[in-house]
CSV table of C-alpha atoms and ligand atoms in Angstrom, one decimal:
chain,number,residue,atom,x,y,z
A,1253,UNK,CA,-45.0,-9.3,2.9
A,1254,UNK,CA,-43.4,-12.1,3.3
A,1255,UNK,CA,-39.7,-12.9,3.9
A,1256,UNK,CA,-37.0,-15.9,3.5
A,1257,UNK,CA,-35.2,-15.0,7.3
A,1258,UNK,CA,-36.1,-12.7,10.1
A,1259,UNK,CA,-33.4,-12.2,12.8
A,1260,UNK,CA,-34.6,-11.1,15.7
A,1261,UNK,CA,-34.1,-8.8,18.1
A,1262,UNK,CA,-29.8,-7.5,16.9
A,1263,UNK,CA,-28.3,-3.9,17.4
A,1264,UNK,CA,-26.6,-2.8,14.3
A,1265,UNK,CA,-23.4,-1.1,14.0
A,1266,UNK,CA,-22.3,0.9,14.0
A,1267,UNK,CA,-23.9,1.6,17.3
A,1268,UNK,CA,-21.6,4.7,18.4
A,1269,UNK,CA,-21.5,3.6,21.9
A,1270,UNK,CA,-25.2,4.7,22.3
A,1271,UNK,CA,-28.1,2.3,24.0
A,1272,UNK,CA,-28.8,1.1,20.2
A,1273,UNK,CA,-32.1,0.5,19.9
A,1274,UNK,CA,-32.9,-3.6,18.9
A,1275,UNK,CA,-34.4,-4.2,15.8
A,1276,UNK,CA,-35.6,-7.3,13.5
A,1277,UNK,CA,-34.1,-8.1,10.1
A,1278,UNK,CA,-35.3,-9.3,7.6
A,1279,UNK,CA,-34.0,-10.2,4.2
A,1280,UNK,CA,-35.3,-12.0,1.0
A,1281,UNK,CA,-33.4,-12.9,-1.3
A,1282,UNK,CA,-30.1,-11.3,-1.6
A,1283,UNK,CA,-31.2,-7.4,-0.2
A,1284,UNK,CA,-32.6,-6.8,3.4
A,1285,UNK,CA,-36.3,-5.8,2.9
A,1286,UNK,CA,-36.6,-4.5,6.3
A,1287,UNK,CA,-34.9,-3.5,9.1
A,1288,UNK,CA,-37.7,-2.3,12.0
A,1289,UNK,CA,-37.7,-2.3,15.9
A,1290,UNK,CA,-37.9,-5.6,17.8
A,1291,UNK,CA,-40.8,-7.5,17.8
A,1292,UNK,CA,-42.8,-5.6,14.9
A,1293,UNK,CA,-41.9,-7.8,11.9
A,1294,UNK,CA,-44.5,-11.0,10.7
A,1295,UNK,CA,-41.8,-13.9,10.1
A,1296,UNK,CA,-44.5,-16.3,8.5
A,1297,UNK,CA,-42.8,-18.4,6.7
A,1298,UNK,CA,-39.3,-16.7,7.1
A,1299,UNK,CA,-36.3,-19.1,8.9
A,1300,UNK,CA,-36.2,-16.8,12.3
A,1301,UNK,CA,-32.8,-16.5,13.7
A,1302,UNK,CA,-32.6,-15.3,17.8
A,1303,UNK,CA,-30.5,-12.7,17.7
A,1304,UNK,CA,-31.0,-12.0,21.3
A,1305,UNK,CA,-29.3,-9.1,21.9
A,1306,UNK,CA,-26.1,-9.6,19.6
A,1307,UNK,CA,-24.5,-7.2,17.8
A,1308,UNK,CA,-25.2,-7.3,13.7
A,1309,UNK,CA,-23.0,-5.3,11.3
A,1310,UNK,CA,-21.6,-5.3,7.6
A,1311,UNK,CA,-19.2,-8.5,7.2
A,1312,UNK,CA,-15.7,-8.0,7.9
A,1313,UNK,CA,-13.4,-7.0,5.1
A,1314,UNK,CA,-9.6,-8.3,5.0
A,1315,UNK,CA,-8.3,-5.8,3.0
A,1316,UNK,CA,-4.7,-7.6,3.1
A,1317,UNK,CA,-3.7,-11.0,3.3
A,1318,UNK,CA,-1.0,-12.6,0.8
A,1319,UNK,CA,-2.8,-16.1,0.2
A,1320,UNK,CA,-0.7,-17.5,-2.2
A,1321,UNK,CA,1.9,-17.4,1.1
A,1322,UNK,CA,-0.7,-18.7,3.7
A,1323,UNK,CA,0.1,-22.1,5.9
A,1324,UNK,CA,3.0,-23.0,4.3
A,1325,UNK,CA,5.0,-22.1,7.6
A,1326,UNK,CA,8.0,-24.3,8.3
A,1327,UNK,CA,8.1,-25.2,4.8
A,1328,UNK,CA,11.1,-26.0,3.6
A,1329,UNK,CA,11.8,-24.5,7.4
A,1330,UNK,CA,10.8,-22.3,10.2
A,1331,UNK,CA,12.1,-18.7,10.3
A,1332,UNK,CA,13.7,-18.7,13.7
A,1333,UNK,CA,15.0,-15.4,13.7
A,1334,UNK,CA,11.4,-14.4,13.0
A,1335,UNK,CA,13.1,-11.5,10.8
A,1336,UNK,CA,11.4,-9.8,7.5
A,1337,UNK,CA,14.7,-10.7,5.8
A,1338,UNK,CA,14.7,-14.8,6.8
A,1339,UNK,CA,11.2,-14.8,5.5
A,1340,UNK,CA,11.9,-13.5,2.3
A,1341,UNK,CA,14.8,-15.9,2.0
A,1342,UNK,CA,12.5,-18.6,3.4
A,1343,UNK,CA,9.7,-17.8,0.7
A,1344,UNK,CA,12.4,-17.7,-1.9
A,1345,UNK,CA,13.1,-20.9,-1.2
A,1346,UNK,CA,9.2,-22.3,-0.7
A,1347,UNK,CA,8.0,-20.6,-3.9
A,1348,UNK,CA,10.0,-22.6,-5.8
A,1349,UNK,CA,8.0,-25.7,-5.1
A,1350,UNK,CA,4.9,-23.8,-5.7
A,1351,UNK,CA,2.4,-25.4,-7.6
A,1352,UNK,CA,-1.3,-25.0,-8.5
A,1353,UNK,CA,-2.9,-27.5,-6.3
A,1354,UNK,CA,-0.9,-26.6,-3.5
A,1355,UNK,CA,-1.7,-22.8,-3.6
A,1356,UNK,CA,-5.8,-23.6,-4.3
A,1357,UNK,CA,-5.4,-26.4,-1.2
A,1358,UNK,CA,-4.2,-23.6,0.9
A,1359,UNK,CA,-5.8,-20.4,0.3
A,1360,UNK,CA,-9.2,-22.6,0.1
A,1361,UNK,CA,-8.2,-23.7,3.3
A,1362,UNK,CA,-7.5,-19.9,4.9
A,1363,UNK,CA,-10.7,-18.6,3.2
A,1364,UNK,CA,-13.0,-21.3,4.9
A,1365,UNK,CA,-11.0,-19.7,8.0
A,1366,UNK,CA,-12.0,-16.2,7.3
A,1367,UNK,CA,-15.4,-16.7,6.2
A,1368,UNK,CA,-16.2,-19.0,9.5
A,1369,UNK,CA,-15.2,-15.8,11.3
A,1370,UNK,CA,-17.4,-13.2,9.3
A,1371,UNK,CA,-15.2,-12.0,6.6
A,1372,UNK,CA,-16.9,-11.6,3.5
A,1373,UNK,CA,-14.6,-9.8,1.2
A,1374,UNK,CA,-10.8,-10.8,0.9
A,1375,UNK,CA,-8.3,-8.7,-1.4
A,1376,UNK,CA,-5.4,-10.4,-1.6
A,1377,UNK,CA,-1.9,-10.0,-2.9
A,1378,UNK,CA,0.0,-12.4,-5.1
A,1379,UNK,CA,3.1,-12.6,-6.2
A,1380,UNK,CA,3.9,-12.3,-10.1
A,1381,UNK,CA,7.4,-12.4,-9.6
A,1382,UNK,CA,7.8,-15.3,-11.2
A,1383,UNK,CA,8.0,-15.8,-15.0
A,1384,UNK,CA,4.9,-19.1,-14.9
A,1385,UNK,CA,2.7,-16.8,-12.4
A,1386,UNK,CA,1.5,-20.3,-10.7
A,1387,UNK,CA,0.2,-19.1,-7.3
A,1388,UNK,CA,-1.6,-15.9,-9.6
A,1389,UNK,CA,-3.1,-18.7,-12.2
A,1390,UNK,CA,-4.2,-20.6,-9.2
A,1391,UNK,CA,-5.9,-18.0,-7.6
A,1392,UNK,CA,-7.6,-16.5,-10.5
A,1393,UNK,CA,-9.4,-20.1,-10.8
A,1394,UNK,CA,-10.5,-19.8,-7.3
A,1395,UNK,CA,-12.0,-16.7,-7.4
A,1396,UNK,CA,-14.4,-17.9,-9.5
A,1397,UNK,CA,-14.9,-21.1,-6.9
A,1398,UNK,CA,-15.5,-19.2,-3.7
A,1399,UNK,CA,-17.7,-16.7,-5.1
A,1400,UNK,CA,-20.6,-18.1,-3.5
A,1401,UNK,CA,-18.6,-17.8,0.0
A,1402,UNK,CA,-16.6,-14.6,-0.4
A,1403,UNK,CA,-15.4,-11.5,-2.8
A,1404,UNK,CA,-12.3,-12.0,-3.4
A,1405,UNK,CA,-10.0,-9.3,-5.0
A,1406,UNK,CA,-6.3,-10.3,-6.4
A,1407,UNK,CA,-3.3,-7.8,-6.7
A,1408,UNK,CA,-0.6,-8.1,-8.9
A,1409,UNK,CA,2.2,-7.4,-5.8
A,1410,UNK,CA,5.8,-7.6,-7.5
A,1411,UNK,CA,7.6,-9.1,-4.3
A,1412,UNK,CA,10.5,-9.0,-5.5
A,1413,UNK,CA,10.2,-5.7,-7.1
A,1414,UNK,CA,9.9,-4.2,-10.4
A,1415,UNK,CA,13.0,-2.5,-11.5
A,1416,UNK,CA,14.9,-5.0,-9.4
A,1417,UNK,CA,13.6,-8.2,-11.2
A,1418,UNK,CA,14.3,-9.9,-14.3
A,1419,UNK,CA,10.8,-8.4,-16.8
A,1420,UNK,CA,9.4,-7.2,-13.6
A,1421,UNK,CA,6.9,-4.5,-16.0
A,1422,UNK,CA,5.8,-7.7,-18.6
A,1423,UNK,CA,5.4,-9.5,-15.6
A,1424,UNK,CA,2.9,-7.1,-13.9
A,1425,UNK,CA,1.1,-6.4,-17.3
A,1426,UNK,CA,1.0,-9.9,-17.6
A,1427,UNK,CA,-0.9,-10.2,-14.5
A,1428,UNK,CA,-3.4,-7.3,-14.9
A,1429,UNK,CA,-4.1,-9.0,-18.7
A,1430,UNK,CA,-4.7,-12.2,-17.1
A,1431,UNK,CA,-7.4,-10.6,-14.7
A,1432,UNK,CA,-5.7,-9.1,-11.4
A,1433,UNK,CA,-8.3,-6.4,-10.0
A,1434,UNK,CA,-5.5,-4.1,-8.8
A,1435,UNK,CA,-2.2,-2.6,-9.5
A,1436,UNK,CA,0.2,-3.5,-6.5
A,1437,UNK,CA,3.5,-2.6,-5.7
A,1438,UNK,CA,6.8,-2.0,-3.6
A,1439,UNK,CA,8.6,0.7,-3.9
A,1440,UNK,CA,10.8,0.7,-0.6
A,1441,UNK,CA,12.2,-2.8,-1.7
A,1442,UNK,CA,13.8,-1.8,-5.6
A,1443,UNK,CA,17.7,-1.3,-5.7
A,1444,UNK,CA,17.6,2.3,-5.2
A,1445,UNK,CA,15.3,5.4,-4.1
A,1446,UNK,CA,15.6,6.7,-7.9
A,1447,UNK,CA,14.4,2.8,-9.0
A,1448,UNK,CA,11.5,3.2,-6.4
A,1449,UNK,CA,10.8,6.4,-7.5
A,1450,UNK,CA,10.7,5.4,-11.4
A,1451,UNK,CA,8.2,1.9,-10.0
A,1452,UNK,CA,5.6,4.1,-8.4
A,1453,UNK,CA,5.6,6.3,-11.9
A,1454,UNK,CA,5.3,3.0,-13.6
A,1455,UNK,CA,2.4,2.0,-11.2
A,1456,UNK,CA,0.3,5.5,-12.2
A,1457,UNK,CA,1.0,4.7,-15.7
A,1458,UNK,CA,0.2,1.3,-15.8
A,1459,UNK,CA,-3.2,2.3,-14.1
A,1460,UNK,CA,-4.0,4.8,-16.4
A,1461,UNK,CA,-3.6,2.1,-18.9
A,1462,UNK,CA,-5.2,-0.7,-17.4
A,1463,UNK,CA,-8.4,1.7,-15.4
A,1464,UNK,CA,-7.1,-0.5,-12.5
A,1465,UNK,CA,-7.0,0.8,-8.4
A,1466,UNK,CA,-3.5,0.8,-6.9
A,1467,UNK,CA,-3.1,-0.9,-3.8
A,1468,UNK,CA,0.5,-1.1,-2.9
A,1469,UNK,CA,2.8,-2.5,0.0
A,1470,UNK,CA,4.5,1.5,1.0
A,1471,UNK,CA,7.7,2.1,3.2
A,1472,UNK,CA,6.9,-1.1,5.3
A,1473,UNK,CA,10.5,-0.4,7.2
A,1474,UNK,CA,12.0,1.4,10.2
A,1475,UNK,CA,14.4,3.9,7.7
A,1476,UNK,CA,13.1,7.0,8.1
A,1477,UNK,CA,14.3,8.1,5.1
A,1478,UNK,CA,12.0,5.6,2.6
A,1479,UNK,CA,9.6,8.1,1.8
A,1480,UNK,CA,8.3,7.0,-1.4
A,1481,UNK,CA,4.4,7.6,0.2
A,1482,UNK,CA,4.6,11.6,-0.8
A,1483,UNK,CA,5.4,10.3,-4.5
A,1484,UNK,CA,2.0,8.1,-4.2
A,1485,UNK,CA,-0.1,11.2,-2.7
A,1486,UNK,CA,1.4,13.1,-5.4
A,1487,UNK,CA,0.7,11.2,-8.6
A,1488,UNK,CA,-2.9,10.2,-6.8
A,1489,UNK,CA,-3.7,13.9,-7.1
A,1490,UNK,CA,-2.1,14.8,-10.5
A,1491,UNK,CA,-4.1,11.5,-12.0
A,1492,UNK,CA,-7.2,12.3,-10.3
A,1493,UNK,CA,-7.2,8.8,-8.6
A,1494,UNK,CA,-8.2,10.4,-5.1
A,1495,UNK,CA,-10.2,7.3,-3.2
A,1496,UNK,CA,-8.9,4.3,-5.9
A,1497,UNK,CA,-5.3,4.3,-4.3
A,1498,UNK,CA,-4.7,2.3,-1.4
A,1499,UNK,CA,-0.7,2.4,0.4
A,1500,UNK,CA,-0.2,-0.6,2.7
A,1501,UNK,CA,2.3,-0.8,5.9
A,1502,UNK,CA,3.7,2.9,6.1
A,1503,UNK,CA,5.5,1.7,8.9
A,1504,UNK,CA,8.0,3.8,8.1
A,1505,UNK,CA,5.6,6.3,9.2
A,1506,UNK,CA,6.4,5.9,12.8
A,1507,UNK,CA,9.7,6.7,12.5
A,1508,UNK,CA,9.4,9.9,10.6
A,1509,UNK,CA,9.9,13.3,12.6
A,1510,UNK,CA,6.7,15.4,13.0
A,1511,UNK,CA,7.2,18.0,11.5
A,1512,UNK,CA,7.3,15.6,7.8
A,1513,UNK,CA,4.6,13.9,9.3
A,1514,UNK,CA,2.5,16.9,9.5
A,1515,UNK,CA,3.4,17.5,5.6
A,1516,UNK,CA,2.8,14.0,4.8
A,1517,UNK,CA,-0.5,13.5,6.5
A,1518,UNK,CA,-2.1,16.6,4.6
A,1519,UNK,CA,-1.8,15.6,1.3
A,1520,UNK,CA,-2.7,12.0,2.2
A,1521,UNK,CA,-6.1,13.4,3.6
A,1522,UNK,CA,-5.9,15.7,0.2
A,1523,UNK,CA,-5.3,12.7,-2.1
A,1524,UNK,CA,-7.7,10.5,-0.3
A,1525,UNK,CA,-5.2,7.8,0.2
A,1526,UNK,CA,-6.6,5.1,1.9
A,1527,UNK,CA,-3.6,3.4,4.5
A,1528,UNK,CA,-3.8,-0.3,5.7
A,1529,UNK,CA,-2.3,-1.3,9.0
A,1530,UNK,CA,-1.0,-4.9,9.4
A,1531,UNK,CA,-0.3,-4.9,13.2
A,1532,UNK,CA,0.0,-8.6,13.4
A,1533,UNK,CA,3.0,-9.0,11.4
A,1534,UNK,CA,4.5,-5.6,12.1
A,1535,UNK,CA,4.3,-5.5,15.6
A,1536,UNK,CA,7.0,-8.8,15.2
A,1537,UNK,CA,8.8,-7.9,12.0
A,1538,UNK,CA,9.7,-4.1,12.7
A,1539,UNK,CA,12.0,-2.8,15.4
A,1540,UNK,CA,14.8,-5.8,14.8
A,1541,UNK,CA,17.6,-3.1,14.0
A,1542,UNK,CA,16.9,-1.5,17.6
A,1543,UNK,CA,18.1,-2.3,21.0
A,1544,UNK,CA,16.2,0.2,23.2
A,1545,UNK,CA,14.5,1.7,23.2
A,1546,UNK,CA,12.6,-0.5,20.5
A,1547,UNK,CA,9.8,1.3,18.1
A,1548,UNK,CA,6.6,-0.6,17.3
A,1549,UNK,CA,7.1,-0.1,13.7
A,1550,UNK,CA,3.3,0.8,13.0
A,1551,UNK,CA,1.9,3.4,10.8
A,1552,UNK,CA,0.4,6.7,13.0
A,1553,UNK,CA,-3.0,5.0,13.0
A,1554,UNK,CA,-4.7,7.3,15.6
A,1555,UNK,CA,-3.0,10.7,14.1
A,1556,UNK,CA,-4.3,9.5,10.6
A,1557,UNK,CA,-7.7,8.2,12.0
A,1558,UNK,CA,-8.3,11.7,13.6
A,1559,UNK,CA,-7.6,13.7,10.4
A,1560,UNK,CA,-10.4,12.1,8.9
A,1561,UNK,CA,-7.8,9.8,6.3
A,1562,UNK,CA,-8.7,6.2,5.8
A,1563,UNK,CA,-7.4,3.5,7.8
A,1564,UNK,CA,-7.5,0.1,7.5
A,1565,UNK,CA,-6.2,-3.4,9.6
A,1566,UNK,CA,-5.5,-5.9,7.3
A,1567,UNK,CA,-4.6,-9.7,8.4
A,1568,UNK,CA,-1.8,-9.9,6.4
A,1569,UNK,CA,-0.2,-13.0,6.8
A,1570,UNK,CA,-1.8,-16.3,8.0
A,1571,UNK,CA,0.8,-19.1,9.0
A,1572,UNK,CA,3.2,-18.1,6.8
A,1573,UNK,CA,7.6,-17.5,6.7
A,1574,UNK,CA,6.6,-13.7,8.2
A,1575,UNK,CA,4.2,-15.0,10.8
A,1576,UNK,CA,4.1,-18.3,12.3
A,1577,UNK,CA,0.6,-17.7,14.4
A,1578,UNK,CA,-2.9,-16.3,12.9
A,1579,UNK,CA,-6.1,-18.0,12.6
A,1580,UNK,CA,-7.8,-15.7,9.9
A,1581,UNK,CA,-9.8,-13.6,12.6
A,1582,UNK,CA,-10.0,-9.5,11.6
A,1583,UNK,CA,-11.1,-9.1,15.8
A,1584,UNK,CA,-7.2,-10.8,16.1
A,1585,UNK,CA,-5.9,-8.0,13.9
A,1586,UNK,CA,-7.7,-5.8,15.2
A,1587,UNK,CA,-7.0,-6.3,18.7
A,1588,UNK,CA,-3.6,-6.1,18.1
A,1589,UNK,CA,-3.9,-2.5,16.2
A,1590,UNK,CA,-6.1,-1.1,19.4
A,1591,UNK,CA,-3.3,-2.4,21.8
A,1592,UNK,CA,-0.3,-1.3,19.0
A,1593,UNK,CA,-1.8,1.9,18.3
A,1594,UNK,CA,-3.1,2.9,22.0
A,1595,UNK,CA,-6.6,3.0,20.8
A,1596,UNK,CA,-7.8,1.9,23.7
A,1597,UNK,CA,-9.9,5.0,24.7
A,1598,UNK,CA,-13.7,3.9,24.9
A,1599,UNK,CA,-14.6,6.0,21.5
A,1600,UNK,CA,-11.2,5.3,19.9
A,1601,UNK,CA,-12.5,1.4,20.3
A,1602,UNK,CA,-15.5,2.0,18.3
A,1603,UNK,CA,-14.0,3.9,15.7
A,1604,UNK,CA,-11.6,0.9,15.6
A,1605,UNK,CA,-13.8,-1.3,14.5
A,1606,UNK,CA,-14.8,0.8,11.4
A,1607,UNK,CA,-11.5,-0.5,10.6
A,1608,UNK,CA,-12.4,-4.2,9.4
A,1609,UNK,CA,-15.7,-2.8,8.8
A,1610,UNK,CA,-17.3,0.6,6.8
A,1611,UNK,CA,-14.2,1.9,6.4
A,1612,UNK,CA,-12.4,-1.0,4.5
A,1613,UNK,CA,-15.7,-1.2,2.7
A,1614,UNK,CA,-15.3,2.4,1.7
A,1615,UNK,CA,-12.1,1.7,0.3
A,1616,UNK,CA,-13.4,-1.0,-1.9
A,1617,UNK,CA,-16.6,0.8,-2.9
A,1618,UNK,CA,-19.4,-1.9,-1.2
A,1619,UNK,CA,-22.0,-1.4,1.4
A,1620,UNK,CA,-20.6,0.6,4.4
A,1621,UNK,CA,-23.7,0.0,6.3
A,1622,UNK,CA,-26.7,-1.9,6.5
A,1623,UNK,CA,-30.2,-0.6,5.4
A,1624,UNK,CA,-33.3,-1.6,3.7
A,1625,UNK,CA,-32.5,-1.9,0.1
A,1626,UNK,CA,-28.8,-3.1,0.7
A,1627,UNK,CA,-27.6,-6.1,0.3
A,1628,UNK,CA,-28.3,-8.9,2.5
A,1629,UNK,CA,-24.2,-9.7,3.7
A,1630,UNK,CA,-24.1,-9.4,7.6
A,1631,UNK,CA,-22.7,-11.1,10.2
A,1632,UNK,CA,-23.7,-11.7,13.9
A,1633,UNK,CA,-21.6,-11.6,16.6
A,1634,UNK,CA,-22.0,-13.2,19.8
A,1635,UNK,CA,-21.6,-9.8,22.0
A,1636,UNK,CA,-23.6,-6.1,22.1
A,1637,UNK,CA,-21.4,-4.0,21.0
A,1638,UNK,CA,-18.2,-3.4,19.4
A,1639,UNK,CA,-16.0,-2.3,22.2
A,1640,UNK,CA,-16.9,-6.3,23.7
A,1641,UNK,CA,-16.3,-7.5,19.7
A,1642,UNK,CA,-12.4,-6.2,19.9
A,1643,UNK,CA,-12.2,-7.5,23.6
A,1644,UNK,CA,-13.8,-11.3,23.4
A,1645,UNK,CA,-13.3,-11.3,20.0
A,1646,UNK,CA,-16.2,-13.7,19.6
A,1647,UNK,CA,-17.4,-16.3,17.5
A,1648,UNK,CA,-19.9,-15.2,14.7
A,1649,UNK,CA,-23.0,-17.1,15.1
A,1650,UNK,CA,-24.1,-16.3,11.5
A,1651,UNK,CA,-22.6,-14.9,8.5
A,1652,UNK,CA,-25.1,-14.1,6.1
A,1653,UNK,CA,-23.9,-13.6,2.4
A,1654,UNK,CA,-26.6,-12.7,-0.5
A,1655,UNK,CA,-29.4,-13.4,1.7
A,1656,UNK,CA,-27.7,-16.9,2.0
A,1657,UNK,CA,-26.4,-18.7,5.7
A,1658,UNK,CA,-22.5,-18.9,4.7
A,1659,UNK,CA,-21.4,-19.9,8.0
A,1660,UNK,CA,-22.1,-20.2,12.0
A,1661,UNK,CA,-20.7,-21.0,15.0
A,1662,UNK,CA,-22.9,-22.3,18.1
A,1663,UNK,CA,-22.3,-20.5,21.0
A,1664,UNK,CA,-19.9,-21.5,23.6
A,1665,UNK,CA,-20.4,-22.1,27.0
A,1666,UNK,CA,-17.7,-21.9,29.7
A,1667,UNK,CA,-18.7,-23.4,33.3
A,1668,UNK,CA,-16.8,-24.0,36.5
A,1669,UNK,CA,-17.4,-26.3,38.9
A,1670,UNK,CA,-16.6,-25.6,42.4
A,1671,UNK,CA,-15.6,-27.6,45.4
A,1672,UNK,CA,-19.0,-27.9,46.9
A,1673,UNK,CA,-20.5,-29.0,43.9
A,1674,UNK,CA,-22.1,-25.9,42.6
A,1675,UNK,CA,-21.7,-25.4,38.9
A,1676,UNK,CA,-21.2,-21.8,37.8
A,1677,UNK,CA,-21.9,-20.7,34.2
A,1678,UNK,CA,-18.8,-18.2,33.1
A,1679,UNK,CA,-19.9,-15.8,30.8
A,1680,UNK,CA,-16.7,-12.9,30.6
A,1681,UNK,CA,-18.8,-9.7,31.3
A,1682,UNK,CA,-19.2,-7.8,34.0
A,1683,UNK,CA,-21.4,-8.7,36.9
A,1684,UNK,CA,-24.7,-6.7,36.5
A,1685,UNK,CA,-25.2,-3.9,38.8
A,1686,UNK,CA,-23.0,-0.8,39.7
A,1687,UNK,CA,-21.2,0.1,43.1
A,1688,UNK,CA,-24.4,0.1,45.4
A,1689,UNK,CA,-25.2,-4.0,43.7
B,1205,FE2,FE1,1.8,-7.4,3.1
């Protein structure tokens, strides 16, 4: 049999922290045709890729990232108080001068980012608050242009709210006619509870009209009392949508008491509510009403991880008025959720990475693993396993998407050169050898 690439020698994630066996790849066309232990597999023919050792898993999946909003930081000006409420003032003011070109330049821009580092499927939110829909126009067009680079999934996200905004429902049907892929919303933002209460209904009903997912933005705020989750869990069940609803944020979530928690966290699991984490931006953006002690103003990730309900880490902003810094890298987000979350236990880190991984795959129904059969999209990573992936946060030396090279970085090499005039290479892992050397 013959193949078009054959990577050598990779361990494959999810490795659960066990001496994963290496194995060859090989793919042809778009599906891997075999996956079999090192060193067994006739590449005649095939490009042959060293793996060497690396670590070889499912692309990453952004499952959150507003790319109408990305790089357009200090524009019209910077958000110095780096509050939530400055950069929704700031993008008031910067969406005004939004046009079609602009948003394609940018989000282009941030996908060539994301794909460089091994993502290879983006859902992003866009904001139809506005009666042209000019960044969701623009982005609909790209979709279609990056396909050959990246999935890319586009939800209607009412910014501004629903209730709260001048045709806020014709808007959002608007968008799902035009060809949004989900149903996105914000509850905790409309006038009043009763007016986020009435959006989420409106959300439910506008799915079953439209056969679209849900993925809303959920009680991203400190107030414990913004508890408009239960009324997603709830309408989930009663619509039978268990596994196509996704709630993003639920920071309020860590400011709940436990004993609502504990109610809250069993229907989610019952409901099959997938939750996305944005660490990144909510590590900065929450907490600003507190002196101290000051909360973190992230969702329970570990208590939700551990009852067996999805969780996600989304990117969530790149360069934008919430968040001046980001570079489009899921290990960046991710590494902020371990430190956020206090997953820093040596299983918690490998269930971690499921995060940007099978889980977020799950949530979008593609490939949670790789096997013969599957498709061919995989990256490589220059590290063994995934506790070193959230801790160097390394380049990926190939991303492969349908069978096709999409992207690779060469591999770095740090050296120092000492006083006598010995050059030592620096490599960021541990020495070899225990105690006794
Ligand atoms: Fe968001």
């Amino acid at each position: 049999m013959s193949f078009d690439v054959v990577i050598r020698s990779v361990r494959l994630a999810p490795t659960g922290d066990a001496a994963a066996q290496l194995v060859d790849v090989a793919v042809t066309g778009p599906t891997i045709a075999a996956i079999r232990p090192a060193g067994t597999l006739d590449s005649a023919g095939a490009v042959e890729l060293p793996g060497d050792g690396r670590l070889c898993s499912i692309p990453f999946v952004d499952p959150h990232v507003h790319l109408d909003a990305v790089l357009t930081v200090g524009e019209p000006h910077h958000n110095e108080s780096g509050t939530l409420i400055e950069g929704i003032q700031t993008w008031a003011e910067r969406k005004q001068t939004l046009t079609h070109e602009d948003v394609k330049r940018r989000a282009l821009e941030a996908i060539l980012w994301e794909v460089a580092q091994g993502t290879g499927l983006i859902r992003s939110h866009v904001d139809v608050c506005d009666p042209s829909l000019v960044a969701l126009r623009a982005l609909l067009e790209l979709r279609q242009e990056v396909a050959d680079l990246v999935e890319l999934r586009l939800i209607a996200f009412p910014q501004d709210g629903i209730l709260s905004f001048p045709d806020g429902e014709a808007l959002m049907r608007e968008a799902m006619r035009l060809g949004c892929d989900l149903i996105g919303g914000i509850p905790h933002y409309e006038w009043t509870r009763e007016d986020g209460i009435a959006e989420v209904q409106f959300l439910f009903d506008l799915a079953r009209e439209t056969g679209a997912g849900i993925d809303l933005h959920c009680d991203e705020t400190d107030d414990e009392q913004s508890r408009f989750l239960e009324h997603v869990a709830a309408r989930t069940m009663r619509d039978g949508m268990q596994g196509r609803v996704v709630a993003g944020h639920t920071t309020a979530m860590g400011s709940y008491n436990d004993a609502y928690s504990f109610k809250l966290l069993q229907i989610l699991r019952r409901a099959g509510v997938t939750i996305v984490a944005n660490p990144l931006d909510n590590i900065v953006l929450q907490g600003r009403f507190d002196s101290y002690p000051k909360r973190r103003g992230m969702t329970r990730v570990k208590e939700l991880d551990r009852l067996g309900i999805n969780v996600v880490c989304g990117h969530d902003s790149i360069m934008d008025p919430w968040y001046p810094l980001g570079r489009g890298s899921m290990l960046d987000a991710l590494s902020m959720l371990v430190h956020v979350a206090q997953m820093t236990g040596r299983s918690e880190l490998f269930s971690a990475f499921a995060m940007i991984t099978g889980n977020a795959a799950r949530a979008s129904g593609t490939a949670t693993e790789l096997r013969e059969g599957g498709p061919a999209d995989l990256v490589v990573l220059d590290c063994e396993d995934e506790a070193e992936a959230i801790r160097l946060r390394p380049p990926c030396r190939w991303v492969l998407r349908q069978g096709r090279l999409v992207a690779e970085t060469p591999s770095g090499a740090s050296v120092v050169h000492r006083g006598d005039g010995r050059t030592v290479p620096v490599t960021f892992t541990k020495p070899r050898g225990g105690p006794t050397g």
